[in-house]
mmCIF file of C-alpha atoms in Angstrom:
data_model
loop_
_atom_site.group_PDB
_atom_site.id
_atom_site.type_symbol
_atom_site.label_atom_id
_atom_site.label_comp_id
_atom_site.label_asym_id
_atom_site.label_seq_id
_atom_site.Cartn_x
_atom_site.Cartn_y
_atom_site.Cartn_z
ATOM 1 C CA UNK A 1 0.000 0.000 0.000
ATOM 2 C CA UNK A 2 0.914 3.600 -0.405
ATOM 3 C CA UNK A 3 0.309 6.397 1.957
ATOM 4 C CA UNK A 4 1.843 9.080 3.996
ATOM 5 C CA UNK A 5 2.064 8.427 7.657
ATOM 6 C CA UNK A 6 0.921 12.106 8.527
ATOM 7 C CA UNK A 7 -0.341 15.021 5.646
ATOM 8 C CA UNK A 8 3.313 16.989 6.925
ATOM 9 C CA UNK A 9 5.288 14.288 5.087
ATOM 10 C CA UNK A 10 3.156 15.634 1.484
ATOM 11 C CA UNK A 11 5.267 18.307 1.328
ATOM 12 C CA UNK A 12 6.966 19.697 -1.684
ATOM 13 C CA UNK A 13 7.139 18.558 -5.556
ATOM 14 C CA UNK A 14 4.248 21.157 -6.506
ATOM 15 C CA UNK A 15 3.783 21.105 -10.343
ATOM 16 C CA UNK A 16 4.123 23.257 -12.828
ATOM 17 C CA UNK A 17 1.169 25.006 -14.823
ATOM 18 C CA UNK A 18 1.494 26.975 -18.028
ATOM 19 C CA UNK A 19 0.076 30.216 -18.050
ATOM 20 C CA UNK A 20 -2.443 30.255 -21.119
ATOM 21 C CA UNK A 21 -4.536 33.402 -21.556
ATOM 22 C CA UNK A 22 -2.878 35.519 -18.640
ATOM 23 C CA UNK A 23 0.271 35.411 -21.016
ATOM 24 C CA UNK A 24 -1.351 35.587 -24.466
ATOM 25 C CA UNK A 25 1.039 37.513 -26.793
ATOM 26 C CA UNK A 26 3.928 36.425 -24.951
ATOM 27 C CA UNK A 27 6.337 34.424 -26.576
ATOM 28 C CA UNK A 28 8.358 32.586 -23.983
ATOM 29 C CA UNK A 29 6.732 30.062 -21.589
ATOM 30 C CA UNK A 30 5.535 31.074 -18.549
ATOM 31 C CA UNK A 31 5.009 28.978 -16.278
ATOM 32 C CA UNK A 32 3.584 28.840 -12.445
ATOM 33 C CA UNK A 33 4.762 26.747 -9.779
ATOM 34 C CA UNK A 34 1.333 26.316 -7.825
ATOM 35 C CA UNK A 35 2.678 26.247 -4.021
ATOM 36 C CA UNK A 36 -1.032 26.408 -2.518
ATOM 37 C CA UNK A 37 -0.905 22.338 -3.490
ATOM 38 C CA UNK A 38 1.243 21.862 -0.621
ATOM 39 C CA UNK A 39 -0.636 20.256 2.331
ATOM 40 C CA UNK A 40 -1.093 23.691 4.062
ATOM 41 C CA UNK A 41 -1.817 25.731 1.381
ATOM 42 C CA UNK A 42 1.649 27.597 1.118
ATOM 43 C CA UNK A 43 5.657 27.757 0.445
ATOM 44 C CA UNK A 44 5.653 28.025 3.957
ATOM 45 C CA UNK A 45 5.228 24.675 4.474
ATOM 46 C CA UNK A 46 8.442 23.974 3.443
ATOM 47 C CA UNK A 47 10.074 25.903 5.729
ATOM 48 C CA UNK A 48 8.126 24.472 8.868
ATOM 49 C CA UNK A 49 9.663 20.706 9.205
ATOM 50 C CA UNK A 50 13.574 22.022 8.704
ATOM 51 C CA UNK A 51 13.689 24.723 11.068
ATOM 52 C CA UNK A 52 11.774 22.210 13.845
ATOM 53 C CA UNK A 53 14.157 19.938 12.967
ATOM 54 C CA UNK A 54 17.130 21.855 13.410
ATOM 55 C CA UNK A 55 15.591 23.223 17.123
ATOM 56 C CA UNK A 56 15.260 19.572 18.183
ATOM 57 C CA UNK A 57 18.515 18.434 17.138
ATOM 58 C CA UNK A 58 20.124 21.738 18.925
ATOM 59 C CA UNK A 59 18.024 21.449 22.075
ATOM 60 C CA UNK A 60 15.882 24.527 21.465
ATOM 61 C CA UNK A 61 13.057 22.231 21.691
ATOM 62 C CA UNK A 62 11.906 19.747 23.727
ATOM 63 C CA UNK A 63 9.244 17.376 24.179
ATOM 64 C CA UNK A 64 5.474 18.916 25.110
ATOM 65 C CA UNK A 65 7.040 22.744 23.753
ATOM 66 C CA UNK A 66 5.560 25.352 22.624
ATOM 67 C CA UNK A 67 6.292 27.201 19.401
ATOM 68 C CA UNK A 68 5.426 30.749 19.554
ATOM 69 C CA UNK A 69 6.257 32.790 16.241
ATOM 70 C CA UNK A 70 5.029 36.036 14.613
ATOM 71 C CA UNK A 71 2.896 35.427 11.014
ATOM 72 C CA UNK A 72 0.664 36.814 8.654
ATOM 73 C CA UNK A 73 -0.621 32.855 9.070
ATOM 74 C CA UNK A 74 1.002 30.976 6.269
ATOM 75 C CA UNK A 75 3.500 30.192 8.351
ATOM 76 C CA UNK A 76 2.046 29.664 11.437
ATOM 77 C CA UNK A 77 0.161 27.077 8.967
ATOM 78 C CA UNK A 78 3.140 25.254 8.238
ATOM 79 C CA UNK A 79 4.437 25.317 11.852
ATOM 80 C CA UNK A 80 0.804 24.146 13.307
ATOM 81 C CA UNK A 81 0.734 20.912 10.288
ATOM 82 C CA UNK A 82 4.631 19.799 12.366
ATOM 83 C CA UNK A 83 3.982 20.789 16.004
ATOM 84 C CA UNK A 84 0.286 18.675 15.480
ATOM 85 C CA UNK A 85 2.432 15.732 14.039
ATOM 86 C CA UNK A 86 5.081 16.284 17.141
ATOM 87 C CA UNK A 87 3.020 17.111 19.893
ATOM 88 C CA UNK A 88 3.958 20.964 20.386
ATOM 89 C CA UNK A 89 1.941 23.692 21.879
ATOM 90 C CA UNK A 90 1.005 26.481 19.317
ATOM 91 C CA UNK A 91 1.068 30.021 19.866
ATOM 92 C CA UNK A 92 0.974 32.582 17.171
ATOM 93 C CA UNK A 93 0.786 36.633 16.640
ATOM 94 C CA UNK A 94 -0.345 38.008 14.272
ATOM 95 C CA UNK A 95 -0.933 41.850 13.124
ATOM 96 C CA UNK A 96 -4.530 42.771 12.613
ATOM 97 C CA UNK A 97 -4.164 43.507 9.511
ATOM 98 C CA UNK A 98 -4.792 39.623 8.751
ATOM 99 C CA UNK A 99 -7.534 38.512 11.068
ATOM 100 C CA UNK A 100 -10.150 36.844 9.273
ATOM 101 C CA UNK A 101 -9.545 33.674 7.094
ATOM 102 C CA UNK A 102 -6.675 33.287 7.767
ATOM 103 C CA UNK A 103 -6.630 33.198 11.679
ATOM 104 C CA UNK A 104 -9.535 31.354 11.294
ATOM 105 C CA UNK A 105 -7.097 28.971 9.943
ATOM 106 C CA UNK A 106 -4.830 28.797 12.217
ATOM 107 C CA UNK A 107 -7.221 28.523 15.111
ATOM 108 C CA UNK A 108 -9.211 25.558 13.637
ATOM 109 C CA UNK A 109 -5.810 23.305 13.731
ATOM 110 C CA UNK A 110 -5.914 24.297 17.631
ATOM 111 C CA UNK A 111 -3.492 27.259 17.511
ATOM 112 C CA UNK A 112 -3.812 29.830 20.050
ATOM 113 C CA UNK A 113 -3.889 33.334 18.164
ATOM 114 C CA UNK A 114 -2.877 36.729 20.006
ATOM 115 C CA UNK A 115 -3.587 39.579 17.746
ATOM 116 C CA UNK A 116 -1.959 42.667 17.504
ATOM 117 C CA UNK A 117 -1.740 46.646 16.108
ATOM 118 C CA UNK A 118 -0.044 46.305 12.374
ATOM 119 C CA UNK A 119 0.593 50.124 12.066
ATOM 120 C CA UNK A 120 3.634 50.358 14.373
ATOM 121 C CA UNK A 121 6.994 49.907 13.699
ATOM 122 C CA UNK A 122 9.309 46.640 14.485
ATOM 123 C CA UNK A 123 10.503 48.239 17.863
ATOM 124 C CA UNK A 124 7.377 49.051 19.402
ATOM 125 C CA UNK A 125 6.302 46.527 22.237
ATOM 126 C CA UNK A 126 2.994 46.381 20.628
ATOM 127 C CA UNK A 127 4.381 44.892 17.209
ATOM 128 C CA UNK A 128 4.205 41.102 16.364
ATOM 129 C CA UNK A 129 7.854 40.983 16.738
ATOM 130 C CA UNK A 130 8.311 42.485 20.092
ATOM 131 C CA UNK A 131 5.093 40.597 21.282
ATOM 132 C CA UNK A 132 6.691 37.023 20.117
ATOM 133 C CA UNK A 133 9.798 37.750 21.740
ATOM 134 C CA UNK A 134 8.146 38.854 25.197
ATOM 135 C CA UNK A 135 6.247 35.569 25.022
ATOM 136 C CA UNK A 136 8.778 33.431 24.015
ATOM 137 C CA UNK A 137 10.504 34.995 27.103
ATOM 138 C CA UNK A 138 8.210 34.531 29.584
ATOM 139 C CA UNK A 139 6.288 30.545 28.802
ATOM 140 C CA UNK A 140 8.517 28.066 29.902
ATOM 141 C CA UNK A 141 10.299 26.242 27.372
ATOM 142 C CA UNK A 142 9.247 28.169 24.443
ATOM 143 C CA UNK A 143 10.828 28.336 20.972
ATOM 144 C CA UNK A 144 10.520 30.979 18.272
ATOM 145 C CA UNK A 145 11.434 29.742 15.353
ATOM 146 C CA UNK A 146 11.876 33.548 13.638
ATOM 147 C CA UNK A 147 11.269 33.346 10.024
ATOM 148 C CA UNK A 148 13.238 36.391 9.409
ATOM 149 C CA UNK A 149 16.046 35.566 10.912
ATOM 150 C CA UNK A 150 16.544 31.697 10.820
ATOM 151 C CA UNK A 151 18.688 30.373 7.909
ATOM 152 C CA UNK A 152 16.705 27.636 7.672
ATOM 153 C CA UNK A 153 14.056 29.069 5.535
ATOM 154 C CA UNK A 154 16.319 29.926 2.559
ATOM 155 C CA UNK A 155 17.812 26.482 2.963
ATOM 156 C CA UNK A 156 14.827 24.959 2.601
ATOM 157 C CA UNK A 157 14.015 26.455 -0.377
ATOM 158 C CA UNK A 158 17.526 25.544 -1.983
ATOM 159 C CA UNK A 159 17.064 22.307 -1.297
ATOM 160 C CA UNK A 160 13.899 21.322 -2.410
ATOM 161 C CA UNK A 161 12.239 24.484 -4.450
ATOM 162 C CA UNK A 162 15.267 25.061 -6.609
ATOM 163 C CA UNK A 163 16.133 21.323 -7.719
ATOM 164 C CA UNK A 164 12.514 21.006 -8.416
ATOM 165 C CA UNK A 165 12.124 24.152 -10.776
ATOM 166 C CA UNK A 166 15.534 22.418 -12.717
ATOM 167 C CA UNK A 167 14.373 19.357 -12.542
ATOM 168 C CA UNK A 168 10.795 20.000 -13.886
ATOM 169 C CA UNK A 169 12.082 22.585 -16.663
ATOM 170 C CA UNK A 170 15.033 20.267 -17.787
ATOM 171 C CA UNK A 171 17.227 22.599 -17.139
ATOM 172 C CA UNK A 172 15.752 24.970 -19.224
ATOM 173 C CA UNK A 173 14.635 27.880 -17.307
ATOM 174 C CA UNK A 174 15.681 31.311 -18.004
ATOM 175 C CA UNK A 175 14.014 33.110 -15.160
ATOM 176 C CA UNK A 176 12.925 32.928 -11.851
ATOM 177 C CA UNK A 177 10.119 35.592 -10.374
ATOM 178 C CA UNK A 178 9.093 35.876 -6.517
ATOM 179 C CA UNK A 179 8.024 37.698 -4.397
ATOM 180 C CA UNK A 180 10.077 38.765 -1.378
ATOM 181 C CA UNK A 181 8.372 38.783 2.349
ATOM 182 C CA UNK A 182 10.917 37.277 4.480
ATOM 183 C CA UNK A 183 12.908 37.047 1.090
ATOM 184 C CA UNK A 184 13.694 33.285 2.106
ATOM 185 C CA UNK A 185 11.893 31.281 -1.126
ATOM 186 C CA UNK A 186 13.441 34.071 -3.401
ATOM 187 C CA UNK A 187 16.884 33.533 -1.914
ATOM 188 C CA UNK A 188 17.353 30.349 -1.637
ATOM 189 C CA UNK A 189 15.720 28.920 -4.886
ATOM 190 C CA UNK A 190 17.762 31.935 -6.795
ATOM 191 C CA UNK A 191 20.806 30.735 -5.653
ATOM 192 C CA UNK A 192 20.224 27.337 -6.214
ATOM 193 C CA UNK A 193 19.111 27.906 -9.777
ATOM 194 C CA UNK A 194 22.285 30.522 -10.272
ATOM 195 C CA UNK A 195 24.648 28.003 -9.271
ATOM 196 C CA UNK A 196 22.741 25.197 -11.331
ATOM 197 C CA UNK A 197 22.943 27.443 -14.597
ATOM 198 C CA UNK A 198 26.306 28.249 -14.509
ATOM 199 C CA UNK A 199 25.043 32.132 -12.761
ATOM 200 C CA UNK A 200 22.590 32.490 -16.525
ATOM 201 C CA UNK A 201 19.164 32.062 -14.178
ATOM 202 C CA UNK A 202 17.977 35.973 -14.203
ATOM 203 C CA UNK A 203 16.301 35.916 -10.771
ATOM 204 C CA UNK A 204 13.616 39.138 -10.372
ATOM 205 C CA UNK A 205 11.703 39.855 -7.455
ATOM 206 C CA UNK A 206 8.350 41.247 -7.448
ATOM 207 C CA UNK A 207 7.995 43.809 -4.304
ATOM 208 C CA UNK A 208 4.801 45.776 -3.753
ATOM 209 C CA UNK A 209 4.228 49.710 -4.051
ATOM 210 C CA UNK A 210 5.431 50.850 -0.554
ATOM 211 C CA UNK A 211 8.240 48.183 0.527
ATOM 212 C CA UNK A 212 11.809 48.724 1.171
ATOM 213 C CA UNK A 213 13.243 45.929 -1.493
ATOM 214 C CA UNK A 214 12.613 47.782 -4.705
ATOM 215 C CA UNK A 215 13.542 51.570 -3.545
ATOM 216 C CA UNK A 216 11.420 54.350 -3.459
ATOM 217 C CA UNK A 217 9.162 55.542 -0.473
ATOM 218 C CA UNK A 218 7.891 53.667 2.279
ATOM 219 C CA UNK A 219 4.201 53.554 3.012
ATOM 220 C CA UNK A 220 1.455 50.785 3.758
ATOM 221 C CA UNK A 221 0.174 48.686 0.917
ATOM 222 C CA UNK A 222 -2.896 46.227 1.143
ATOM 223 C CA UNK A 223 -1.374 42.966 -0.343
ATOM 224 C CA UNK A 224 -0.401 40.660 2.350
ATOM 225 C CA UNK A 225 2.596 38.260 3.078
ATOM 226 C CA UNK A 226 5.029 40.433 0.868
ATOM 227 C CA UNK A 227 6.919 43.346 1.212
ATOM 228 C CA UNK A 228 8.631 44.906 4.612
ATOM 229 C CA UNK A 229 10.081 48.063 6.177
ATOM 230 C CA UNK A 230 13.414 46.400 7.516
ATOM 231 C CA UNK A 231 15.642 43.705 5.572
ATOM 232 C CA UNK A 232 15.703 40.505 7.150
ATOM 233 C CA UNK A 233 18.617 38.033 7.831
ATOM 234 C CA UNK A 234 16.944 35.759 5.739
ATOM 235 C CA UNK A 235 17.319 37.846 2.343
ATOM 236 C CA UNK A 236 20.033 37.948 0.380
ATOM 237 C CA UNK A 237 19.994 40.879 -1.864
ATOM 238 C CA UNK A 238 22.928 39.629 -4.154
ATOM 239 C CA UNK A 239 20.528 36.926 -5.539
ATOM 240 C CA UNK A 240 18.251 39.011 -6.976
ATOM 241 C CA UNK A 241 18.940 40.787 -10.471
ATOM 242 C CA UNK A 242 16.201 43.233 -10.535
ATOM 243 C CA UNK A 243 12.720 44.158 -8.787
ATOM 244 C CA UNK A 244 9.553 45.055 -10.338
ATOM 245 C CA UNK A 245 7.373 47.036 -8.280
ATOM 246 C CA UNK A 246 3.714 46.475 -8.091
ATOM 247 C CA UNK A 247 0.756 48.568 -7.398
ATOM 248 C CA UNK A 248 -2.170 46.744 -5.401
ATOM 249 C CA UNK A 249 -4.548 47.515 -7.895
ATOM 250 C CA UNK A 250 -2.273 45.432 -10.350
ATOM 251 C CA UNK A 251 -1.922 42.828 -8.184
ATOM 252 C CA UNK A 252 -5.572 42.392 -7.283
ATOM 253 C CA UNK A 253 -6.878 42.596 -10.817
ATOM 254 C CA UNK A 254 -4.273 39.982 -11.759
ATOM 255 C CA UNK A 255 -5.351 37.482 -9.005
ATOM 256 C CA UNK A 256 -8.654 37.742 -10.130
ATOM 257 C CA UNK A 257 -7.881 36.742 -13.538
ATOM 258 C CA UNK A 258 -5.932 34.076 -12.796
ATOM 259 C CA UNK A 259 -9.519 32.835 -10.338
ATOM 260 C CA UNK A 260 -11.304 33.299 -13.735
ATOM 261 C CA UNK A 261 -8.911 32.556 -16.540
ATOM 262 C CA UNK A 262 -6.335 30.126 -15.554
ATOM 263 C CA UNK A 263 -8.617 28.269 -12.741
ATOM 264 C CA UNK A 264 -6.039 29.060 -10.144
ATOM 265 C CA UNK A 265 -7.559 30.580 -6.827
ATOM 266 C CA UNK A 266 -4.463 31.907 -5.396
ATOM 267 C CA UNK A 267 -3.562 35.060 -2.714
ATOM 268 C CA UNK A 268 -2.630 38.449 -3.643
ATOM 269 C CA UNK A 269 0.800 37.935 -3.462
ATOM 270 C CA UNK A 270 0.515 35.618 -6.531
ATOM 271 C CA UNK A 271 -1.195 37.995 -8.543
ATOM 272 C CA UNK A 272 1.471 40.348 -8.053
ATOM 273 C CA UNK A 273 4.540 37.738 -9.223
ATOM 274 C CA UNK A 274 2.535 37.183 -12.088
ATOM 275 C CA UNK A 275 2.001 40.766 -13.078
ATOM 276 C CA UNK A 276 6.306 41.142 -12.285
ATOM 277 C CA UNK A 277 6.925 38.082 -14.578
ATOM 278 C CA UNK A 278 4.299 39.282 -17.158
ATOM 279 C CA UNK A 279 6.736 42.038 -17.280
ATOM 280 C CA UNK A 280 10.309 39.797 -17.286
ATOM 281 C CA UNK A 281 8.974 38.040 -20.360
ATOM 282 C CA UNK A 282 8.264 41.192 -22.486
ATOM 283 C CA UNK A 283 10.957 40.734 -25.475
ATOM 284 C CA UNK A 284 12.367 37.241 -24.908
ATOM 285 C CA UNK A 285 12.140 34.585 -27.217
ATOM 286 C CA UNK A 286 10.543 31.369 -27.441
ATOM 287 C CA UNK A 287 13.740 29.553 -26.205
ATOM 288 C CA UNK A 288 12.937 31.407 -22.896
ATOM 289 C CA UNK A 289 11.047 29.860 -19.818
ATOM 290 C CA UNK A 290 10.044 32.421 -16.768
ATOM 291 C CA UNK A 291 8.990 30.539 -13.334
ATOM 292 C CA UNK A 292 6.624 32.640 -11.448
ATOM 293 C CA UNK A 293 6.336 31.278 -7.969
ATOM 294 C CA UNK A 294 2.596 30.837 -6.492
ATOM 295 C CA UNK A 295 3.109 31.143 -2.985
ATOM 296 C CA UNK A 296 -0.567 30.530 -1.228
ATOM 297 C CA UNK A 297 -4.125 29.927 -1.670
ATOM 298 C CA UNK A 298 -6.879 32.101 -2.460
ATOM 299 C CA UNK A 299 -9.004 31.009 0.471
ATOM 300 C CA UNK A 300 -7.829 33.572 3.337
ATOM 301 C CA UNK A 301 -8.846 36.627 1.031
ATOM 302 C CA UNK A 302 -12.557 35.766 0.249
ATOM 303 C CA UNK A 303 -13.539 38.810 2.551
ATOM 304 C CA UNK A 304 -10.668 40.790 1.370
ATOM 305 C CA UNK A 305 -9.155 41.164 -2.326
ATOM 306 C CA UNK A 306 -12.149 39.061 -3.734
ATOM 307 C CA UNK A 307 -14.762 41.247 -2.194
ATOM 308 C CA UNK A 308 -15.396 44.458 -4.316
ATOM 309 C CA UNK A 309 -16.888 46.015 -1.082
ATOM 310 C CA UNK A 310 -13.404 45.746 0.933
ATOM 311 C CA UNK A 311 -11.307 47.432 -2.243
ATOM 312 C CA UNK A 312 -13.674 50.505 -2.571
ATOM 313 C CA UNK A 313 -13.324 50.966 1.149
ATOM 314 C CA UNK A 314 -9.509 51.271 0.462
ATOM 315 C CA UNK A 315 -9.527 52.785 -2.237
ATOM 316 C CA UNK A 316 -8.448 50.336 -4.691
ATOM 317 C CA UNK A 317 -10.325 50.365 -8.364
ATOM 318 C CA UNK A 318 -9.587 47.759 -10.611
ATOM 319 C CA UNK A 319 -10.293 49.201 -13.817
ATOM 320 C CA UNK A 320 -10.690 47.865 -16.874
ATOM 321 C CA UNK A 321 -6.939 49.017 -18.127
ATOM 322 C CA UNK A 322 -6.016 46.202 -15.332
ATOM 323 C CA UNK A 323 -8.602 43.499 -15.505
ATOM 324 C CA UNK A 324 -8.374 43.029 -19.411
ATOM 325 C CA UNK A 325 -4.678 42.424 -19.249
ATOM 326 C CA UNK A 326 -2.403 45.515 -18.930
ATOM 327 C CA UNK A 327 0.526 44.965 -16.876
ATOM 328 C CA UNK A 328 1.838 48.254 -16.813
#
């Protein structure tokens, strides 16, 4: 018989998925590596299982734990999928900003949730990452495994994201588009796919309208799990060879189209990598092959990007100039 002994060992080898009528007029393939097939619903999954692994093996971690991190809940995801399979107490914070689905989420695999203000910066007490390291402080035995800061994350990605991109192109991809939160996937399967190509991989990194990664000023933005105000340990900046920056209203018309045209019912974040790799592939050739990277589902945004009533109250119009294809 075949099976898995728990749904944490299904992660990894997400397919590929040629974009169709998204990329019409393009001439080089474009294709999507759909990461919301993972067991959790996210590229965060991959992360979860190596940096647990490496807190065990260190000592960080011991039996009947708890695992308190700070997450927009993709990770916290990933994290809750292990510490179910190993027993660990759950404990995540998250800024306001996401409540909703996607805490939701996170509660119904029997995490406890402390929410907190996402207007203030990384040093205030009030901020996820002040308020994860005060609790990992005070609970006994505690571990944070700190996305942003814990080389595990890119490592992960180099050693299973990468290979699978080469392996499932044949060696034949050109480019590689992310986006950068943590800037762990883009990092680690960039330099993966640099080294594999000989340094010909042209890595770009889609960044939204208001982050620090692609320059210009700093300012909120509505699309969730990308972007920052601070560079994290986990980034490496040399990987990347460019950055397209991407309105929300781009990035929100594009995930809808990709819901209506391409049957993939992805996050915001996706939507935005495809509008930045939409943009890599104007001029190549057909000898060219762009990876866009997928990184969650579309179910934690049903009362958010999909709702028209949420984007008018922000401001956001998706206009027909977006919806019917324009990318810039």
């Amino acid at each position: 018989m075949r099976y898995a002994s728990h749904i944490a060992d299904l992660v990894g080898n997400t397919p590929l998925v040629r974009l169709g009528r998204v990329a019409d007029g393009v001439a080089a393939t474009v294709l999507a590596k759909v990461e919301y097939l993972n067991p959790g619903g996210s590229a965060k999954d991959r992360i979860a299982s190596r940096i647990i692994d490496a807190a065990e093996r260190d000592g960080l971690l011991q039996p009947g734990g708890t695992i308190v991190e700070p997450t927009s809940g993709n990770t916290g995801v990933g994290l809750a999928l292990v510490a179910l399979q190993r027993g660990y107490r759950m404990i995540f914070v998250v800024p306001d900003k996401f409540t909703g689905e996607k805490t939701a989420v996170l509660r119904a695999y029997g995490a406890e949730v402390v929410e907190v203000p996402t207007n203030v910066p990384p040093e205030h007490p009030d901020s996820y990452y002040s308020v994860s390291d005060r609790l990992a402080r005070e609970i006994p035995g505690a571990f944070k495994p700190n996305q942003f800061a814990n080389a595990n994350g890119p490592r992960a990605h180099y050693e299973t994201t990468g290979p699978e991109i080469w392996r499932d192109t044949d060696g034949r991809v050109t480019h590689f588009v992310a986006g950068i939160g943590t800037g762990g996937t883009i990092s680690g399967t960039g330099r993966f796919l640099k080294e594999a190509s000989a340094g010909e991989v042209v890595v770009v990194g889609a960044d939204p309208e208001g982050s620090i990664y692609s320059g210009g000023p700093i300012h909120g933005y509505a699309v969730e799990g990308v972007g920052e105000d601070f560079y994290p340990d986990t980034f490496d900046p040399t990987v990347v060879d460019r950055y397209e920056r991407i309105s929300d209203a781009e990035s929100f018309a594009m995930t809808r189209r990709l819901a209506r045209e391409e049957g993939l019912f992805v996050g915001g974040s996706s939507g935005m990598a495809v509008v930045a790799a939409l943009r890599a592939a104007e001029g190549l050739s057909g000898d060219d092959v762009v990876v866009v990277l997928l990184p969650d589902h579309g179910r934690g945004y049903l009362s958010r990007l999909y709702d028209d009533a949420w984007l008018d109250a922000r401001g956001i119009h998706l206009d027909s100039s977006l919806t019917n294809g324009a990318t810039r």
